[in-house]
Coordinates of C-alpha atoms in Angstrom, one line a residue:
X1 CA 22.3 -96.3 6.2
X2 CA 19.1 -94.4 6.4
X3 CA 20.9 -91.0 6.2
X4 CA 23.3 -92.1 3.4
X5 CA 20.1 -93.0 1.2
X6 CA 18.5 -89.9 2.0
X7 CA 21.5 -87.9 0.7
X8 CA 21.7 -89.9 -2.3
X9 CA 18.1 -89.5 -3.2
X10 CA 18.2 -85.5 -2.5
X11 CA 21.1 -85.1 -4.8
X12 CA 19.4 -86.6 -7.9
X13 CA 19.3 -84.3 -10.8
X14 CA 17.5 -84.7 -14.0
X15 CA 19.9 -83.8 -16.8
X16 CA 18.9 -83.0 -20.4
X17 CA 20.6 -84.5 -23.5
X18 CA 22.2 -81.2 -24.2
X19 CA 23.0 -78.2 -22.0
X20 CA 24.2 -74.4 -22.8
X21 CA 27.6 -73.1 -21.9
X22 CA 27.9 -69.6 -20.4
X23 CA 31.7 -68.9 -20.6
X24 CA 31.2 -66.1 -23.1
X25 CA 28.5 -64.3 -21.0
X26 CA 30.7 -61.2 -19.5
X27 CA 34.0 -62.7 -21.3
X28 CA 35.4 -59.6 -23.3
X29 CA 38.9 -61.1 -23.7
X30 CA 38.2 -64.1 -25.8
X31 CA 34.5 -63.8 -26.8
X32 CA 34.2 -59.9 -27.1
X33 CA 31.2 -59.6 -24.6
X34 CA 29.4 -56.1 -24.0
X35 CA 26.4 -55.3 -22.2
X36 CA 24.4 -54.6 -25.3
X37 CA 24.3 -58.2 -25.8
X38 CA 22.3 -58.8 -23.0
X39 CA 18.8 -58.7 -24.5
X40 CA 20.2 -61.4 -27.3
X41 CA 21.4 -63.7 -24.6
X42 CA 18.1 -63.4 -22.6
X43 CA 16.5 -64.8 -26.2
X44 CA 19.2 -67.5 -26.1
X45 CA 18.1 -68.6 -22.7
X46 CA 14.4 -68.5 -23.4
X47 CA 14.9 -70.5 -26.6
X48 CA 17.1 -73.1 -24.9
X49 CA 14.7 -73.6 -22.2
X50 CA 11.8 -73.8 -24.3
X51 CA 13.6 -76.4 -26.5
X52 CA 14.4 -78.7 -23.3
X53 CA 17.9 -77.3 -23.0
X54 CA 17.6 -76.8 -19.3
X55 CA 21.2 -77.3 -18.0
X56 CA 23.1 -74.1 -17.9
X57 CA 26.6 -74.1 -17.2
X58 CA 28.5 -71.2 -15.8
X59 CA 31.3 -70.6 -13.2
X60 CA 32.2 -68.2 -10.4
X61 CA 35.4 -67.2 -12.4
X62 CA 33.7 -66.4 -15.7
X63 CA 33.7 -62.8 -16.7
X64 CA 36.5 -60.5 -17.5
X65 CA 38.1 -58.1 -14.9
X66 CA 35.4 -56.4 -13.2
X67 CA 32.7 -58.3 -15.0
X68 CA 33.7 -61.2 -13.0
X69 CA 30.7 -63.2 -11.8
X70 CA 28.7 -61.7 -14.6
X71 CA 28.1 -64.9 -16.1
X72 CA 26.1 -66.0 -13.0
X73 CA 24.3 -62.7 -12.6
X74 CA 22.8 -62.8 -16.1
X75 CA 22.0 -66.6 -15.8
X76 CA 20.1 -65.9 -12.5
X77 CA 18.4 -62.6 -14.1
X78 CA 17.2 -64.7 -17.1
X79 CA 16.1 -67.7 -15.0
X80 CA 14.1 -65.2 -12.9
X81 CA 12.3 -63.6 -15.7
X82 CA 11.6 -66.7 -17.7
X83 CA 7.8 -68.0 -17.2
X84 CA 7.6 -70.6 -20.3
X85 CA 7.9 -74.3 -20.6
X86 CA 10.3 -76.3 -19.0
X87 CA 10.9 -73.9 -16.0
X88 CA 10.5 -76.5 -13.2
X89 CA 13.4 -78.6 -15.0
X90 CA 15.8 -75.8 -14.9
X91 CA 19.4 -76.8 -13.5
X92 CA 21.7 -74.0 -13.0
X93 CA 25.4 -75.5 -12.6
X94 CA 28.3 -73.3 -11.4
X95 CA 32.0 -74.5 -11.1
X96 CA 33.8 -73.3 -8.2
X97 CA 37.3 -72.4 -9.0
X98 CA 40.3 -73.8 -7.0
X99 CA 41.8 -70.7 -6.4
X100 CA 45.2 -70.9 -4.4
X101 CA 43.5 -69.0 -1.4
X102 CA 40.7 -71.5 -1.2
X103 CA 42.4 -73.9 1.2
X104 CA 39.5 -75.1 3.5
X105 CA 36.3 -76.8 3.1
X106 CA 34.6 -73.9 4.3
X107 CA 36.0 -71.8 1.5
X108 CA 33.9 -73.7 -0.8
X109 CA 30.8 -73.3 1.6
X110 CA 31.6 -69.4 1.0
X111 CA 32.2 -69.5 -2.8
X112 CA 28.9 -71.6 -3.4
X113 CA 26.8 -69.2 -1.0
X114 CA 28.2 -66.3 -3.1
X115 CA 27.5 -67.8 -6.4
X116 CA 24.0 -68.6 -5.0
X117 CA 23.7 -64.7 -4.3
X118 CA 24.8 -63.7 -7.7
X119 CA 22.3 -66.2 -9.2
X120 CA 19.5 -65.0 -7.1
X121 CA 18.5 -68.5 -6.1
X122 CA 20.3 -71.7 -4.9
X123 CA 22.9 -73.5 -7.1
X124 CA 21.5 -76.7 -8.3
X125 CA 24.8 -78.4 -9.4
X126 CA 28.1 -77.2 -7.7
X127 CA 31.3 -78.5 -9.5
X128 CA 34.8 -78.2 -8.6
X129 CA 36.2 -76.2 -11.7
X130 CA 39.5 -78.0 -11.9
X131 CA 41.7 -80.5 -9.9
X132 CA 44.9 -79.0 -8.2
X133 CA 46.4 -82.8 -8.7
X134 CA 48.9 -81.2 -11.3
X135 CA 50.5 -78.6 -9.0
X136 CA 49.1 -78.6 -5.5
X137 CA 47.6 -81.9 -4.7
X138 CA 47.6 -81.3 -1.1
X139 CA 45.1 -78.5 -1.6
X140 CA 42.5 -80.9 -3.2
X141 CA 41.1 -82.8 -0.5
X142 CA 39.6 -80.0 1.6
X143 CA 38.0 -78.7 -1.4
X144 CA 36.4 -82.0 -2.2
X145 CA 35.2 -82.4 1.3
X146 CA 33.5 -78.9 1.2
X147 CA 32.0 -79.8 -2.0
X148 CA 30.3 -82.7 -0.5
X149 CA 29.5 -80.8 2.4
X150 CA 27.3 -78.5 0.2
X151 CA 24.9 -81.7 -0.4
X152 CA 24.8 -82.7 3.2
X153 CA 24.0 -79.0 4.3
X154 CA 21.3 -78.9 1.6
X155 CA 22.9 -75.9 -0.3
X156 CA 22.8 -77.9 -3.7
X157 CA 21.0 -80.7 -5.2
X158 CA 24.0 -82.5 -6.6
X159 CA 27.7 -82.1 -7.0
X160 CA 30.3 -82.7 -10.2
X161 CA 33.7 -82.4 -11.0
X162 CA 35.7 -80.9 -13.9
X163 CA 39.0 -81.6 -15.9
X164 CA 39.6 -85.0 -13.8
X165 CA 41.2 -87.7 -15.6
X166 CA 40.4 -91.6 -14.7
X167 CA 43.2 -92.1 -12.4
X168 CA 42.6 -89.1 -10.3
X169 CA 38.6 -89.9 -10.4
X170 CA 39.3 -93.2 -9.1
X171 CA 41.7 -92.1 -6.3
X172 CA 39.4 -89.4 -4.8
X173 CA 35.9 -90.9 -5.7
X174 CA 35.9 -92.9 -2.3
X175 CA 35.7 -89.7 -0.4
X176 CA 32.2 -89.2 -2.0
X177 CA 31.1 -92.7 -1.8
X178 CA 32.0 -93.2 1.8
X179 CA 29.5 -90.2 2.7
X180 CA 26.9 -91.7 0.6
X181 CA 27.2 -88.6 -1.9
X182 CA 26.9 -89.4 -5.5
X183 CA 29.1 -87.5 -8.1
X184 CA 26.6 -86.5 -10.5
X185 CA 28.7 -85.4 -13.5
X186 CA 32.4 -85.0 -14.8
X187 CA 33.1 -82.5 -17.4
X188 CA 36.1 -82.8 -19.9
X189 CA 37.0 -81.1 -23.1
X190 CA 35.5 -83.3 -25.7
X191 CA 35.0 -83.0 -29.3
X192 CA 36.0 -84.3 -32.7
X193 CA 39.1 -82.1 -32.1
X194 CA 39.6 -83.3 -28.5
X195 CA 39.0 -87.2 -28.1
X196 CA 41.9 -87.6 -25.8
X197 CA 39.9 -87.9 -22.4
X198 CA 38.2 -90.9 -24.3
X199 CA 40.7 -92.6 -26.6
X200 CA 43.8 -91.9 -24.4
X201 CA 42.5 -91.6 -20.9
X202 CA 39.6 -94.1 -20.9
X203 CA 37.4 -91.8 -19.0
X204 CA 34.1 -92.9 -20.2
X205 CA 34.5 -96.6 -19.1
X206 CA 35.5 -95.3 -15.5
X207 CA 32.5 -92.9 -15.5
X208 CA 30.0 -95.5 -16.7
X209 CA 31.3 -97.8 -13.9
X210 CA 30.7 -95.2 -11.3
X211 CA 27.5 -94.1 -12.7
X212 CA 28.8 -90.4 -13.5
X213 CA 27.3 -88.6 -16.6
X214 CA 30.0 -87.1 -18.9
X215 CA 29.7 -83.4 -19.9
X216 CA 31.6 -82.3 -23.2
X217 CA 32.7 -78.7 -22.9
X218 CA 34.0 -76.9 -26.1
X219 CA 32.3 -79.6 -28.3
X220 CA 32.5 -77.2 -31.2
X221 CA 36.2 -76.6 -30.4
X222 CA 36.0 -72.8 -30.1
X223 CA 33.9 -72.5 -33.1
X224 CA 36.1 -74.3 -35.7
X225 CA 33.9 -77.0 -36.2
X226 CA 31.3 -74.7 -37.3
X227 CA 32.6 -74.6 -40.7
X228 CA 32.9 -70.8 -40.7
X229 CA 36.7 -70.6 -40.6
X230 CA 39.3 -71.6 -43.2
X231 CA 42.9 -70.8 -44.1
X232 CA 43.0 -67.7 -46.4
X233 CA 39.8 -66.5 -44.8
X234 CA 39.2 -64.2 -41.9
X235 CA 39.9 -65.9 -38.6
X236 CA 38.8 -64.4 -35.1
X237 CA 41.2 -62.2 -33.5
X238 CA 43.3 -62.8 -30.5
X239 CA 43.7 -66.1 -28.9
X240 CA 41.2 -68.1 -31.0
X241 CA 42.6 -66.8 -34.2
X242 CA 46.1 -68.1 -32.8
X243 CA 44.7 -71.5 -32.0
X244 CA 42.9 -71.7 -35.4
X245 CA 46.1 -71.0 -37.3
X246 CA 47.7 -73.8 -35.5
X247 CA 45.1 -76.2 -36.3
X248 CA 44.2 -75.4 -39.9
X249 CA 44.9 -77.1 -42.2
X250 CA 45.5 -80.0 -40.3
X251 CA 42.1 -80.9 -39.4
X252 CA 40.7 -80.7 -42.8
X253 CA 39.9 -84.3 -43.0
X254 CA 37.5 -83.6 -40.1
X255 CA 36.0 -80.5 -41.5
X256 CA 35.4 -82.2 -45.1
X257 CA 33.7 -85.1 -43.6
X258 CA 31.6 -82.8 -41.3
X259 CA 30.5 -80.9 -44.4
X260 CA 29.9 -84.1 -46.5
X261 CA 27.4 -85.4 -44.0
X262 CA 25.9 -82.1 -43.2
X263 CA 24.9 -81.7 -46.9
X264 CA 23.4 -85.1 -47.1
X265 CA 21.7 -84.8 -43.8
X266 CA 20.5 -81.1 -44.5
X267 CA 22.0 -80.0 -41.3
X268 CA 24.9 -77.5 -40.4
X269 CA 28.3 -78.7 -39.5
X270 CA 27.9 -77.6 -36.0
X271 CA 24.8 -79.8 -35.6
X272 CA 26.7 -82.7 -36.9
X273 CA 29.6 -82.2 -34.5
X274 CA 27.2 -81.8 -31.7
X275 CA 25.1 -85.0 -32.6
X276 CA 28.4 -87.0 -32.7
X277 CA 28.9 -85.9 -29.1
X278 CA 25.5 -87.2 -28.3
X279 CA 26.1 -90.6 -29.9
X280 CA 29.3 -91.0 -27.9
X281 CA 27.1 -90.6 -24.7
X282 CA 28.1 -87.2 -23.6
X283 CA 26.0 -84.2 -22.6
X284 CA 27.5 -81.2 -25.0
X285 CA 27.2 -78.0 -23.5
X286 CA 27.8 -75.5 -26.6
X287 CA 27.8 -71.8 -26.1
X288 CA 25.6 -69.4 -27.9
X289 CA 25.9 -65.5 -28.0
X290 CA 23.0 -65.0 -30.4
X291 CA 19.5 -66.6 -31.0
X292 CA 20.6 -67.9 -34.3
X293 CA 23.5 -69.9 -32.6
X294 CA 21.2 -71.1 -29.9
X295 CA 18.6 -72.3 -32.6
X296 CA 21.4 -74.0 -34.6
X297 CA 22.4 -75.9 -31.4
X298 CA 18.9 -77.2 -30.5
X299 CA 18.9 -78.2 -34.1
X300 CA 21.2 -81.1 -33.2
X301 CA 18.4 -82.7 -31.1
X302 CA 15.8 -85.1 -32.0
X303 CA 17.7 -87.2 -34.4
X304 CA 20.8 -89.3 -34.5
X305 CA 23.7 -89.9 -36.9
X306 CA 23.7 -93.7 -38.0
X307 CA 26.5 -95.9 -36.9
X308 CA 28.4 -95.6 -40.4
X309 CA 28.1 -91.8 -40.2
X310 CA 29.8 -91.9 -36.6
X311 CA 32.6 -94.2 -38.0
X312 CA 33.3 -92.0 -41.0
X313 CA 33.8 -89.0 -38.4
X314 CA 36.0 -91.4 -36.3
X315 CA 37.9 -92.2 -39.2
X316 CA 38.5 -88.8 -40.1
X317 CA 39.8 -87.9 -36.6
X318 CA 42.4 -90.5 -37.0
X319 CA 43.4 -89.2 -40.2
X320 CA 43.9 -85.7 -39.1
X321 CA 47.4 -84.8 -37.8
X322 CA 45.9 -82.1 -35.4
X323 CA 43.9 -82.1 -32.1
X324 CA 43.1 -79.0 -29.8
X325 CA 45.4 -78.4 -26.9
X326 CA 44.5 -79.8 -23.7
X327 CA 43.5 -77.9 -20.7
X328 CA 46.6 -77.6 -18.5
X329 CA 44.4 -78.6 -15.4
X330 CA 43.2 -81.9 -17.0
X331 CA 44.7 -84.7 -14.9
X332 CA 45.2 -88.4 -16.0

């Protein structure tokens, strides 16, 4: 019992109310990354940490082609150079991909070690990037055991999961509970355009019961909730543009309500959308490629929408006839 308590205490991580997602750092295909952006990304990092946004979420699969791992490398570089406020509260979280060739618990140990090498420091929070339950459920057990080993071996402070639904979570949770290892976080795609994990799956009730903090990835729905895009106007190129054309104008009730509240509050639509996530008990992890975007994101902190405004947005979601397509790896 003493060993169980020690493990539980060592895995405790202080989480801020908002984090920063780094999917775009190194991703050319969807986000148009180029190395010329690195100086601006360093400014993004510095601003976020100084504003109390100390959780940075990355993944060992982030980065297009030969830039694979670039997000982790940049994050480690920026963290090493930073000497300002909240430096001691940094939490670098990485998601370890459930690649088909990762079949043993040792594969997770090796993956985490490789991530730590790219970061230039130990991983704070190691997460399984997705569940294999939808296509290879037999693969998952060893990966989960390997994830738990990382805490026992002292390689990480805590562990998390991503894209697990409540049924799958309850099924695999005993693997960690029986070893005395808490699951710190669970990431799901959650925003005003992706309420499915809560409204249809009921993930929040299960996580509250198990003491797991919920992280909302893509809280601005790839940018459509910023209000920058509309039918007839210029849309992003590639996949994002395709998705936006499918969603607009069906999500207009949500955008109109966001805009009305933003005007009343003297905030941006993005800040209202992020604050709504905060009001729902999530830790949103919006991305940022520029200092202006990072400043806009942190402007969602330090205040809260009132209950009536949250209800207005919830009602707008119900009036909308479109939602974001769910991640194919999301389980029930």
